[in-house]
Amino acid sequence: MGFGKIAGRWMEKKCRFNRRIALICASTGLSLCLGLLLPRQWAYAAFERSGYYFVFVSFCIWLFFLAGTLRRHFGGRLRKYRLGLILSVALIGLVFSVAPPKFKVLSDEANLVGVSLAMYQDKTASLPIQGLHIETEPFNPQVVPNKRPLLFSFVVSVLHSLLGYSPYHGLIVNFICAVIILGLLYVFVYENYSKTYAALALVVFVSFPIFSFWVPSSGFETLNLLFVMLTFLLLHQFIKKKRPSTGELIIWTLVMLLQCRYESVIFLIGLVFLMPHIARREMIDRYSIATFFAPLFLMPVLWQRKFFLNSTEPVRVGLGLVETAQQGFDVSYLIQNFHKNIFVFSGLEADFGFIAPYFVLAVCGAYLFVKQCLRKSEQNRFPSNPII
C-alpha cells in the first residue's frame, strides 16, 4: 500500500513536470509563429492595437514577482540601507543641477514621448507624426509604425495617467530610474564588501561622464541600464542561492529588458547558459503557471523586427554625411565594430564621454570580483574544516 502511494505520487509529479514542459514549448512555438509568420499587415494591426496591453500585463506580472522577492529577502532589512537611499537621491539631484535636464537626441526622445501620448490617449503602440487639434473635436493624428521598443514609452504613459500629459515626464522617469540604479549598486557593494566601499562606489559611478550625460535626458538608456543592472544582480543571487523565486524574476526581468532597447536581445544568450539551472525539475515544479506563458509577451518585439529588419534607414555619420543602413537590427554590427567600441570604452578619446582611469579600474575590479567568486566557490566545494 505504501509503495503504491509513493509510486502514484512519483507518477503524478512526473506528469506535472511533462505538462509544464509541454506548456512552455507550446507558448514558445505560438509566440514564434504569430510573431514571424503572421502577414505583415495583420502583424502591424495586431502590434498597434495590442502592443500596449502586452507591455501592461507583462509589467504588472514583473512587479508582482519583484514585490514578492523584496518582501521575502529584504523585509525589515531596508532600514539599514537608508544611507544609500539618501546618498543616491542627493547625487542624482546634484547631477540634474550640474547638467540641466533637457532633450539630448531629439529624434529619439520626441518619438518616445509621441508613442507615450498614443498609449495614454488611445492605448495604442503607434507613433503620431502630425495632426490638428481643434477645441473639443476628436484628435485623430496621422500615425506610422513605431520602431522603438515600448517599455520606456509605457512607463512614461503611466505618469501621464497619474499627473496628466506632459512631454517632460520622461525626465522624471529617468530621475527615478537613476536613483534606483544607485540604490541597487549600494546594496550589492554593501552586502559583499562594506558600507564605506558602497558609498565610494556611488560617487565613482556618478562621476562617470556618460552616465551624467544620459541621466538628465528623456531617452531610454537609463531605464535600459536599470534592467541590465537588475539582471546581473539577480543572476548573482541565483548562482549563490538557487531560489526558484529568483529564477522566475530573472525570466520576467529579461522580458522587460528585451523591450527597453534593440541590443538587449543579446542577453538571451545568458538565459541559454542558465537553462540547465533554471529548467531543473525541482525549479519547474515550483514555478507559477504565469511564467510558462512568458514567451508570448515577446510577440511585440518579434513584430517590430519583422517590420524593420530589412528596411533601409538613413544614418548620420558626420556633419552633413548620411549613409543608408540595410540591416538596422543586424547583430553582426556588434562584431564588426568591436574594435571601435573598445577604443571608445578605453577612454582614449575624451569626446566620447569615457575616461581611461575608469576603464582600468573597471577591468581590475571585474578581475578581482571574478577571482573572489571563484575562491568562494572553491571554499564551498572543499571546506577547510569538514568537521565544523
PDB file of C-alpha atoms in Angstrom, residues 98-355:
ATOM      1  CA  VAL A  98      25.082  70.348 -12.831  1.00  0.00           C
ATOM      2  CA  ALA A  99      23.696  69.053 -16.157  1.00  0.00           C
ATOM      3  CA  PRO A 100      20.226  70.623 -16.523  1.00  0.00           C
ATOM      4  CA  PRO A 101      17.623  68.121 -17.799  1.00  0.00           C
ATOM      5  CA  LYS A 102      16.702  68.507 -21.440  1.00  0.00           C
ATOM      6  CA  PHE A 103      16.176  66.544 -24.650  1.00  0.00           C
ATOM      7  CA  LYS A 104      19.531  65.262 -25.908  1.00  0.00           C
ATOM      8  CA  VAL A 105      18.672  63.259 -29.057  1.00  0.00           C
ATOM      9  CA  LEU A 106      15.522  64.939 -30.298  1.00  0.00           C
ATOM     10  CA  SER A 107      14.577  62.386 -32.958  1.00  0.00           C
ATOM     11  CA  ASP A 108      14.563  59.517 -30.450  1.00  0.00           C
ATOM     12  CA  GLU A 109      13.187  61.294 -27.412  1.00  0.00           C
ATOM     13  CA  ALA A 110      10.424  63.169 -29.234  1.00  0.00           C
ATOM     14  CA  ASN A 111       9.272  59.905 -30.825  1.00  0.00           C
ATOM     15  CA  LEU A 112       9.290  58.129 -27.451  1.00  0.00           C
ATOM     16  CA  VAL A 113       7.137  60.894 -25.986  1.00  0.00           C
ATOM     17  CA  GLY A 114       4.828  60.693 -29.012  1.00  0.00           C
ATOM     18  CA  VAL A 115       4.291  56.959 -28.509  1.00  0.00           C
ATOM     19  CA  SER A 116       3.613  57.582 -24.806  1.00  0.00           C
ATOM     20  CA  LEU A 117       0.936  60.094 -25.844  1.00  0.00           C
ATOM     21  CA  ALA A 118      -0.712  57.485 -28.097  1.00  0.00           C
ATOM     22  CA  MET A 119      -0.597  54.959 -25.241  1.00  0.00           C
ATOM     23  CA  TYR A 120      -2.079  57.495 -22.834  1.00  0.00           C
ATOM     24  CA  GLN A 121      -4.907  58.651 -25.106  1.00  0.00           C
ATOM     25  CA  ASP A 122      -5.775  55.642 -27.268  1.00  0.00           C
ATOM     26  CA  LYS A 123      -3.929  52.681 -25.657  1.00  0.00           C
ATOM     27  CA  THR A 124      -2.167  52.058 -28.991  1.00  0.00           C
ATOM     28  CA  ALA A 125       1.512  51.478 -29.809  1.00  0.00           C
ATOM     29  CA  SER A 126       1.698  53.804 -32.812  1.00  0.00           C
ATOM     30  CA  LEU A 127       3.725  56.957 -33.425  1.00  0.00           C
ATOM     31  CA  PRO A 128       1.672  60.110 -34.178  1.00  0.00           C
ATOM     32  CA  ILE A 129       3.563  62.360 -36.580  1.00  0.00           C
ATOM     33  CA  GLN A 130       1.137  65.164 -37.443  1.00  0.00           C
ATOM     34  CA  GLY A 131      -2.406  66.289 -36.797  1.00  0.00           C
ATOM     35  CA  LEU A 132      -4.588  69.288 -35.968  1.00  0.00           C
ATOM     36  CA  HIS A 133      -6.408  69.519 -32.647  1.00  0.00           C
ATOM     37  CA  ILE A 134      -9.387  71.911 -32.709  1.00  0.00           C
ATOM     38  CA  GLU A 135     -11.023  72.603 -29.338  1.00  0.00           C
ATOM     39  CA  THR A 136     -13.343  69.721 -28.381  1.00  0.00           C
ATOM     40  CA  GLU A 137     -13.209  67.841 -31.671  1.00  0.00           C
ATOM     41  CA  PRO A 138     -11.637  64.356 -31.615  1.00  0.00           C
ATOM     42  CA  PHE A 139      -7.914  64.392 -32.244  1.00  0.00           C
ATOM     43  CA  ASN A 140      -7.028  61.859 -34.939  1.00  0.00           C
ATOM     44  CA  PRO A 141      -3.392  62.397 -35.953  1.00  0.00           C
ATOM     45  CA  GLN A 142      -1.634  60.613 -38.781  1.00  0.00           C
ATOM     46  CA  VAL A 143       0.370  57.690 -37.377  1.00  0.00           C
ATOM     47  CA  VAL A 144       3.233  55.492 -38.574  1.00  0.00           C
ATOM     48  CA  PRO A 145       4.646  52.203 -37.238  1.00  0.00           C
ATOM     49  CA  ASN A 146       6.711  52.612 -34.096  1.00  0.00           C
ATOM     50  CA  LYS A 147      10.195  51.135 -34.460  1.00  0.00           C
ATOM     51  CA  ARG A 148      11.390  51.832 -30.895  1.00  0.00           C
ATOM     52  CA  PRO A 149      10.856  49.379 -28.014  1.00  0.00           C
ATOM     53  CA  LEU A 150       7.724  50.007 -25.986  1.00  0.00           C
ATOM     54  CA  LEU A 151       8.692  49.822 -22.319  1.00  0.00           C
ATOM     55  CA  PHE A 152      10.012  53.357 -21.814  1.00  0.00           C
ATOM     56  CA  SER A 153       7.018  54.899 -23.562  1.00  0.00           C
ATOM     57  CA  PHE A 154       4.710  52.736 -21.457  1.00  0.00           C
ATOM     58  CA  VAL A 155       6.324  53.848 -18.183  1.00  0.00           C
ATOM     59  CA  VAL A 156       6.036  57.496 -19.279  1.00  0.00           C
ATOM     60  CA  SER A 157       2.358  56.920 -20.165  1.00  0.00           C
ATOM     61  CA  VAL A 158       1.783  55.711 -16.596  1.00  0.00           C
ATOM     62  CA  LEU A 159       2.976  59.109 -15.377  1.00  0.00           C
ATOM     63  CA  HIS A 160       0.638  60.752 -17.906  1.00  0.00           C
ATOM     64  CA  SER A 161      -2.237  58.788 -16.363  1.00  0.00           C
ATOM     65  CA  LEU A 162      -1.280  59.870 -12.836  1.00  0.00           C
ATOM     66  CA  LEU A 163      -0.285  63.506 -13.432  1.00  0.00           C
ATOM     67  CA  GLY A 164      -1.768  64.455 -16.798  1.00  0.00           C
ATOM     68  CA  TYR A 165       0.138  64.690 -20.066  1.00  0.00           C
ATOM     69  CA  SER A 166       3.474  66.488 -20.166  1.00  0.00           C
ATOM     70  CA  PRO A 167       6.308  65.993 -22.665  1.00  0.00           C
ATOM     71  CA  TYR A 168       8.787  66.246 -19.770  1.00  0.00           C
ATOM     72  CA  HIS A 169       7.638  63.194 -17.854  1.00  0.00           C
ATOM     73  CA  GLY A 170      10.441  61.161 -19.421  1.00  0.00           C
ATOM     74  CA  LEU A 171      12.887  63.280 -17.392  1.00  0.00           C
ATOM     75  CA  ILE A 172      11.079  62.290 -14.186  1.00  0.00           C
ATOM     76  CA  VAL A 173      11.213  58.616 -15.178  1.00  0.00           C
ATOM     77  CA  ASN A 174      14.964  58.845 -15.731  1.00  0.00           C
ATOM     78  CA  PHE A 175      15.464  60.585 -12.379  1.00  0.00           C
ATOM     79  CA  ILE A 176      13.628  57.774 -10.578  1.00  0.00           C
ATOM     80  CA  CYS A 177      15.474  55.081 -12.557  1.00  0.00           C
ATOM     81  CA  ALA A 178      18.853  56.681 -11.800  1.00  0.00           C
ATOM     82  CA  VAL A 179      18.093  56.737  -8.053  1.00  0.00           C
ATOM     83  CA  ILE A 180      17.124  53.044  -8.174  1.00  0.00           C
ATOM     84  CA  ILE A 181      20.310  52.214 -10.119  1.00  0.00           C
ATOM     85  CA  LEU A 182      22.452  53.791  -7.421  1.00  0.00           C
ATOM     86  CA  GLY A 183      20.361  52.088  -4.748  1.00  0.00           C
ATOM     87  CA  LEU A 184      20.939  48.665  -6.325  1.00  0.00           C
ATOM     88  CA  LEU A 185      24.660  49.358  -6.609  1.00  0.00           C
ATOM     89  CA  TYR A 186      24.796  50.402  -2.963  1.00  0.00           C
ATOM     90  CA  VAL A 187      23.004  47.253  -1.769  1.00  0.00           C
ATOM     91  CA  PHE A 188      25.254  44.991  -3.859  1.00  0.00           C
ATOM     92  CA  VAL A 189      28.534  46.542  -2.651  1.00  0.00           C
ATOM     93  CA  TYR A 190      27.238  46.801   0.932  1.00  0.00           C
ATOM     94  CA  GLU A 191      26.320  43.112   1.064  1.00  0.00           C
ATOM     95  CA  ASN A 192      29.601  41.935  -0.491  1.00  0.00           C
ATOM     96  CA  TYR A 193      32.088  44.439   0.974  1.00  0.00           C
ATOM     97  CA  SER A 194      31.280  47.282   3.383  1.00  0.00           C
ATOM     98  CA  LYS A 195      29.279  50.476   3.837  1.00  0.00           C
ATOM     99  CA  THR A 196      32.350  52.618   3.089  1.00  0.00           C
ATOM    100  CA  TYR A 197      33.031  50.869  -0.210  1.00  0.00           C
ATOM    101  CA  ALA A 198      29.337  51.133  -1.097  1.00  0.00           C
ATOM    102  CA  ALA A 199      29.351  54.919  -0.634  1.00  0.00           C
ATOM    103  CA  LEU A 200      32.578  55.243  -2.631  1.00  0.00           C
ATOM    104  CA  ALA A 201      31.108  53.108  -5.407  1.00  0.00           C
ATOM    105  CA  LEU A 202      28.182  55.522  -5.779  1.00  0.00           C
ATOM    106  CA  VAL A 203      30.472  58.540  -6.015  1.00  0.00           C
ATOM    107  CA  VAL A 204      32.705  56.873  -8.618  1.00  0.00           C
ATOM    108  CA  PHE A 205      29.707  55.663 -10.619  1.00  0.00           C
ATOM    109  CA  VAL A 206      28.021  59.077 -10.723  1.00  0.00           C
ATOM    110  CA  SER A 207      31.245  60.804 -11.768  1.00  0.00           C
ATOM    111  CA  PHE A 208      31.331  58.697 -14.929  1.00  0.00           C
ATOM    112  CA  PRO A 209      30.746  61.297 -17.723  1.00  0.00           C
ATOM    113  CA  ILE A 210      28.491  59.218 -19.974  1.00  0.00           C
ATOM    114  CA  PHE A 211      26.176  58.441 -17.032  1.00  0.00           C
ATOM    115  CA  SER A 212      25.882  62.097 -16.057  1.00  0.00           C
ATOM    116  CA  PHE A 213      25.198  62.935 -19.697  1.00  0.00           C
ATOM    117  CA  TRP A 214      22.345  60.494 -20.320  1.00  0.00           C
ATOM    118  CA  VAL A 215      20.540  60.561 -16.961  1.00  0.00           C
ATOM    119  CA  PRO A 216      19.134  64.115 -17.287  1.00  0.00           C
ATOM    120  CA  SER A 217      17.595  63.294 -20.673  1.00  0.00           C
ATOM    121  CA  SER A 218      14.356  61.757 -21.921  1.00  0.00           C
ATOM    122  CA  GLY A 219      15.861  58.714 -23.636  1.00  0.00           C
ATOM    123  CA  PHE A 220      15.520  55.042 -22.807  1.00  0.00           C
ATOM    124  CA  GLU A 221      19.201  54.475 -21.916  1.00  0.00           C
ATOM    125  CA  THR A 222      18.735  54.930 -18.147  1.00  0.00           C
ATOM    126  CA  LEU A 223      15.778  52.548 -17.979  1.00  0.00           C
ATOM    127  CA  ASN A 224      17.753  50.020 -20.004  1.00  0.00           C
ATOM    128  CA  LEU A 225      20.727  50.349 -17.620  1.00  0.00           C
ATOM    129  CA  LEU A 226      18.403  49.769 -14.682  1.00  0.00           C
ATOM    130  CA  PHE A 227      17.174  46.458 -16.071  1.00  0.00           C
ATOM    131  CA  VAL A 228      20.692  45.421 -17.138  1.00  0.00           C
ATOM    132  CA  MET A 229      21.971  46.006 -13.613  1.00  0.00           C
ATOM    133  CA  LEU A 230      18.957  44.271 -12.072  1.00  0.00           C
ATOM    134  CA  THR A 231      19.513  41.264 -14.352  1.00  0.00           C
ATOM    135  CA  PHE A 232      23.157  40.904 -13.292  1.00  0.00           C
ATOM    136  CA  LEU A 233      22.305  41.265  -9.593  1.00  0.00           C
ATOM    137  CA  LEU A 234      19.571  38.644  -9.868  1.00  0.00           C
ATOM    138  CA  LEU A 235      21.948  36.302 -11.700  1.00  0.00           C
ATOM    139  CA  HIS A 236      24.451  36.750  -8.903  1.00  0.00           C
ATOM    140  CA  GLN A 237      21.801  35.922  -6.290  1.00  0.00           C
ATOM    141  CA  PHE A 238      20.545  32.940  -8.269  1.00  0.00           C
ATOM    142  CA  ILE A 239      24.032  31.463  -8.655  1.00  0.00           C
ATOM    143  CA  LYS A 240      24.592  31.835  -4.905  1.00  0.00           C
ATOM    144  CA  LYS A 241      21.279  30.521  -3.545  1.00  0.00           C
ATOM    145  CA  LYS A 242      19.414  28.773  -6.422  1.00  0.00           C
ATOM    146  CA  ARG A 243      15.987  30.045  -5.338  1.00  0.00           C
ATOM    147  CA  PRO A 244      13.072  29.314  -7.740  1.00  0.00           C
ATOM    148  CA  SER A 245      11.557  32.738  -6.985  1.00  0.00           C
ATOM    149  CA  THR A 246      14.780  34.388  -8.192  1.00  0.00           C
ATOM    150  CA  GLY A 247      14.743  32.250 -11.341  1.00  0.00           C
ATOM    151  CA  GLU A 248      11.195  33.381 -12.126  1.00  0.00           C
ATOM    152  CA  LEU A 249      12.093  37.015 -11.542  1.00  0.00           C
ATOM    153  CA  ILE A 250      15.087  36.664 -13.892  1.00  0.00           C
ATOM    154  CA  ILE A 251      12.793  35.379 -16.650  1.00  0.00           C
ATOM    155  CA  TRP A 252      10.343  38.272 -16.291  1.00  0.00           C
ATOM    156  CA  THR A 253      13.157  40.813 -15.943  1.00  0.00           C
ATOM    157  CA  LEU A 254      14.540  39.586 -19.261  1.00  0.00           C
ATOM    158  CA  VAL A 255      11.079  40.037 -20.802  1.00  0.00           C
ATOM    159  CA  MET A 256      11.194  43.660 -19.636  1.00  0.00           C
ATOM    160  CA  LEU A 257      14.813  44.146 -20.709  1.00  0.00           C
ATOM    161  CA  LEU A 258      14.125  42.942 -24.252  1.00  0.00           C
ATOM    162  CA  GLN A 259      11.579  45.754 -24.594  1.00  0.00           C
ATOM    163  CA  CYS A 260      13.991  48.509 -23.496  1.00  0.00           C
ATOM    164  CA  ARG A 261      16.459  48.653 -26.401  1.00  0.00           C
ATOM    165  CA  TYR A 262      17.102  46.718 -29.605  1.00  0.00           C
ATOM    166  CA  GLU A 263      20.524  45.474 -28.457  1.00  0.00           C
ATOM    167  CA  SER A 264      19.141  43.952 -25.254  1.00  0.00           C
ATOM    168  CA  VAL A 265      18.223  40.796 -27.159  1.00  0.00           C
ATOM    169  CA  ILE A 266      21.850  39.729 -26.666  1.00  0.00           C
ATOM    170  CA  PHE A 267      21.035  38.998 -23.011  1.00  0.00           C
ATOM    171  CA  LEU A 268      19.050  35.977 -24.144  1.00  0.00           C
ATOM    172  CA  ILE A 269      22.435  34.295 -24.557  1.00  0.00           C
ATOM    173  CA  GLY A 270      22.795  34.389 -20.796  1.00  0.00           C
ATOM    174  CA  LEU A 271      19.446  32.666 -20.427  1.00  0.00           C
ATOM    175  CA  VAL A 272      20.661  29.846 -22.673  1.00  0.00           C
ATOM    176  CA  PHE A 273      23.625  29.234 -20.363  1.00  0.00           C
ATOM    177  CA  LEU A 274      21.308  29.316 -17.351  1.00  0.00           C
ATOM    178  CA  MET A 275      18.843  26.812 -18.753  1.00  0.00           C
ATOM    179  CA  PRO A 276      20.454  23.768 -17.042  1.00  0.00           C
ATOM    180  CA  HIS A 277      19.825  25.502 -13.699  1.00  0.00           C
ATOM    181  CA  ILE A 278      16.551  27.348 -14.358  1.00  0.00           C
ATOM    182  CA  ALA A 279      14.932  24.372 -16.111  1.00  0.00           C
ATOM    183  CA  ARG A 280      15.708  21.760 -13.466  1.00  0.00           C
ATOM    184  CA  ARG A 281      12.745  19.670 -12.368  1.00  0.00           C
ATOM    185  CA  GLU A 282      12.713  20.977  -8.790  1.00  0.00           C
ATOM    186  CA  MET A 283      12.691  24.529 -10.173  1.00  0.00           C
ATOM    187  CA  ILE A 284       9.977  23.974 -12.761  1.00  0.00           C
ATOM    188  CA  ASP A 285       7.727  22.254 -10.233  1.00  0.00           C
ATOM    189  CA  ARG A 286       7.779  25.415  -8.097  1.00  0.00           C
ATOM    190  CA  TYR A 287       7.289  27.971 -10.868  1.00  0.00           C
ATOM    191  CA  SER A 288       3.912  29.642 -11.205  1.00  0.00           C
ATOM    192  CA  ILE A 289       1.785  28.982 -14.277  1.00  0.00           C
ATOM    193  CA  ALA A 290       2.212  32.584 -15.492  1.00  0.00           C
ATOM    194  CA  THR A 291       5.952  32.044 -16.038  1.00  0.00           C
ATOM    195  CA  PHE A 292       5.303  29.383 -18.683  1.00  0.00           C
ATOM    196  CA  PHE A 293       3.468  31.996 -20.773  1.00  0.00           C
ATOM    197  CA  ALA A 294       6.370  34.490 -20.655  1.00  0.00           C
ATOM    198  CA  PRO A 295       7.416  33.875 -24.314  1.00  0.00           C
ATOM    199  CA  LEU A 296       4.016  35.108 -25.501  1.00  0.00           C
ATOM    200  CA  PHE A 297       4.802  38.585 -24.204  1.00  0.00           C
ATOM    201  CA  LEU A 298       7.759  38.868 -26.589  1.00  0.00           C
ATOM    202  CA  MET A 299       5.499  38.957 -29.647  1.00  0.00           C
ATOM    203  CA  PRO A 300       5.653  42.791 -29.895  1.00  0.00           C
ATOM    204  CA  VAL A 301       9.459  42.511 -30.094  1.00  0.00           C
ATOM    205  CA  LEU A 302       9.187  39.952 -32.903  1.00  0.00           C
ATOM    206  CA  TRP A 303       6.642  42.083 -34.774  1.00  0.00           C
ATOM    207  CA  GLN A 304       8.949  45.107 -34.660  1.00  0.00           C
ATOM    208  CA  ARG A 305      11.821  43.034 -36.007  1.00  0.00           C
ATOM    209  CA  LYS A 306       9.515  41.829 -38.768  1.00  0.00           C
ATOM    210  CA  PHE A 307       8.574  45.397 -39.754  1.00  0.00           C
ATOM    211  CA  PHE A 308      12.056  46.921 -39.787  1.00  0.00           C
ATOM    212  CA  LEU A 309      14.549  44.074 -40.266  1.00  0.00           C
ATOM    213  CA  ASN A 310      15.132  44.675 -43.980  1.00  0.00           C
ATOM    214  CA  SER A 311      14.151  48.329 -44.121  1.00  0.00           C
ATOM    215  CA  THR A 312      16.670  50.962 -45.156  1.00  0.00           C
ATOM    216  CA  GLU A 313      17.415  53.602 -42.545  1.00  0.00           C
ATOM    217  CA  PRO A 314      19.354  56.857 -43.025  1.00  0.00           C
ATOM    218  CA  VAL A 315      22.222  57.007 -40.531  1.00  0.00           C
ATOM    219  CA  ARG A 316      24.159  60.218 -39.871  1.00  0.00           C
ATOM    220  CA  VAL A 317      27.886  59.511 -39.628  1.00  0.00           C
ATOM    221  CA  GLY A 318      29.189  63.071 -39.559  1.00  0.00           C
ATOM    222  CA  LEU A 319      28.299  66.662 -40.309  1.00  0.00           C
ATOM    223  CA  GLY A 320      26.264  66.568 -43.482  1.00  0.00           C
ATOM    224  CA  LEU A 321      27.147  62.907 -44.172  1.00  0.00           C
ATOM    225  CA  VAL A 322      24.350  60.378 -44.320  1.00  0.00           C
ATOM    226  CA  GLU A 323      24.607  56.755 -45.347  1.00  0.00           C
ATOM    227  CA  THR A 324      21.960  54.033 -45.577  1.00  0.00           C
ATOM    228  CA  ALA A 325      21.909  51.042 -43.227  1.00  0.00           C
ATOM    229  CA  GLN A 326      20.411  47.997 -44.965  1.00  0.00           C
ATOM    230  CA  GLN A 327      20.228  45.936 -41.774  1.00  0.00           C
ATOM    231  CA  GLY A 328      19.430  48.275 -38.903  1.00  0.00           C
ATOM    232  CA  PHE A 329      18.957  45.404 -36.440  1.00  0.00           C
ATOM    233  CA  ASP A 330      21.783  43.135 -37.541  1.00  0.00           C
ATOM    234  CA  VAL A 331      23.791  41.661 -34.641  1.00  0.00           C
ATOM    235  CA  SER A 332      26.801  41.359 -36.959  1.00  0.00           C
ATOM    236  CA  TYR A 333      27.383  45.115 -36.483  1.00  0.00           C
ATOM    237  CA  LEU A 334      28.370  44.347 -32.890  1.00  0.00           C
ATOM    238  CA  ILE A 335      31.182  42.098 -34.118  1.00  0.00           C
ATOM    239  CA  GLN A 336      32.224  44.358 -36.992  1.00  0.00           C
ATOM    240  CA  ASN A 337      32.549  47.409 -34.732  1.00  0.00           C
ATOM    241  CA  PHE A 338      34.109  45.626 -31.760  1.00  0.00           C
ATOM    242  CA  HIS A 339      37.471  47.350 -32.219  1.00  0.00           C
ATOM    243  CA  LYS A 340      35.771  50.754 -32.367  1.00  0.00           C
ATOM    244  CA  ASN A 341      33.767  50.046 -29.202  1.00  0.00           C
ATOM    245  CA  ILE A 342      36.879  49.017 -27.292  1.00  0.00           C
ATOM    246  CA  PHE A 343      38.533  52.274 -28.374  1.00  0.00           C
ATOM    247  CA  VAL A 344      35.526  54.218 -27.086  1.00  0.00           C
ATOM    248  CA  PHE A 345      35.318  52.334 -23.775  1.00  0.00           C
ATOM    249  CA  SER A 346      39.047  52.729 -23.177  1.00  0.00           C
ATOM    250  CA  GLY A 347      38.598  56.479 -22.761  1.00  0.00           C
ATOM    251  CA  LEU A 348      41.414  57.390 -25.112  1.00  0.00           C
ATOM    252  CA  GLU A 349      39.154  59.955 -26.768  1.00  0.00           C
ATOM    253  CA  ALA A 350      37.534  62.264 -24.182  1.00  0.00           C
ATOM    254  CA  ASP A 351      34.788  63.415 -26.567  1.00  0.00           C
ATOM    255  CA  PHE A 352      33.056  60.036 -26.249  1.00  0.00           C
ATOM    256  CA  GLY A 353      32.362  60.513 -22.536  1.00  0.00           C
ATOM    257  CA  PHE A 354      34.638  57.776 -21.170  1.00  0.00           C
ATOM    258  CA  ILE A 355      37.758  58.181 -19.003  1.00  0.00           C
TER     259      ILE A 355
END
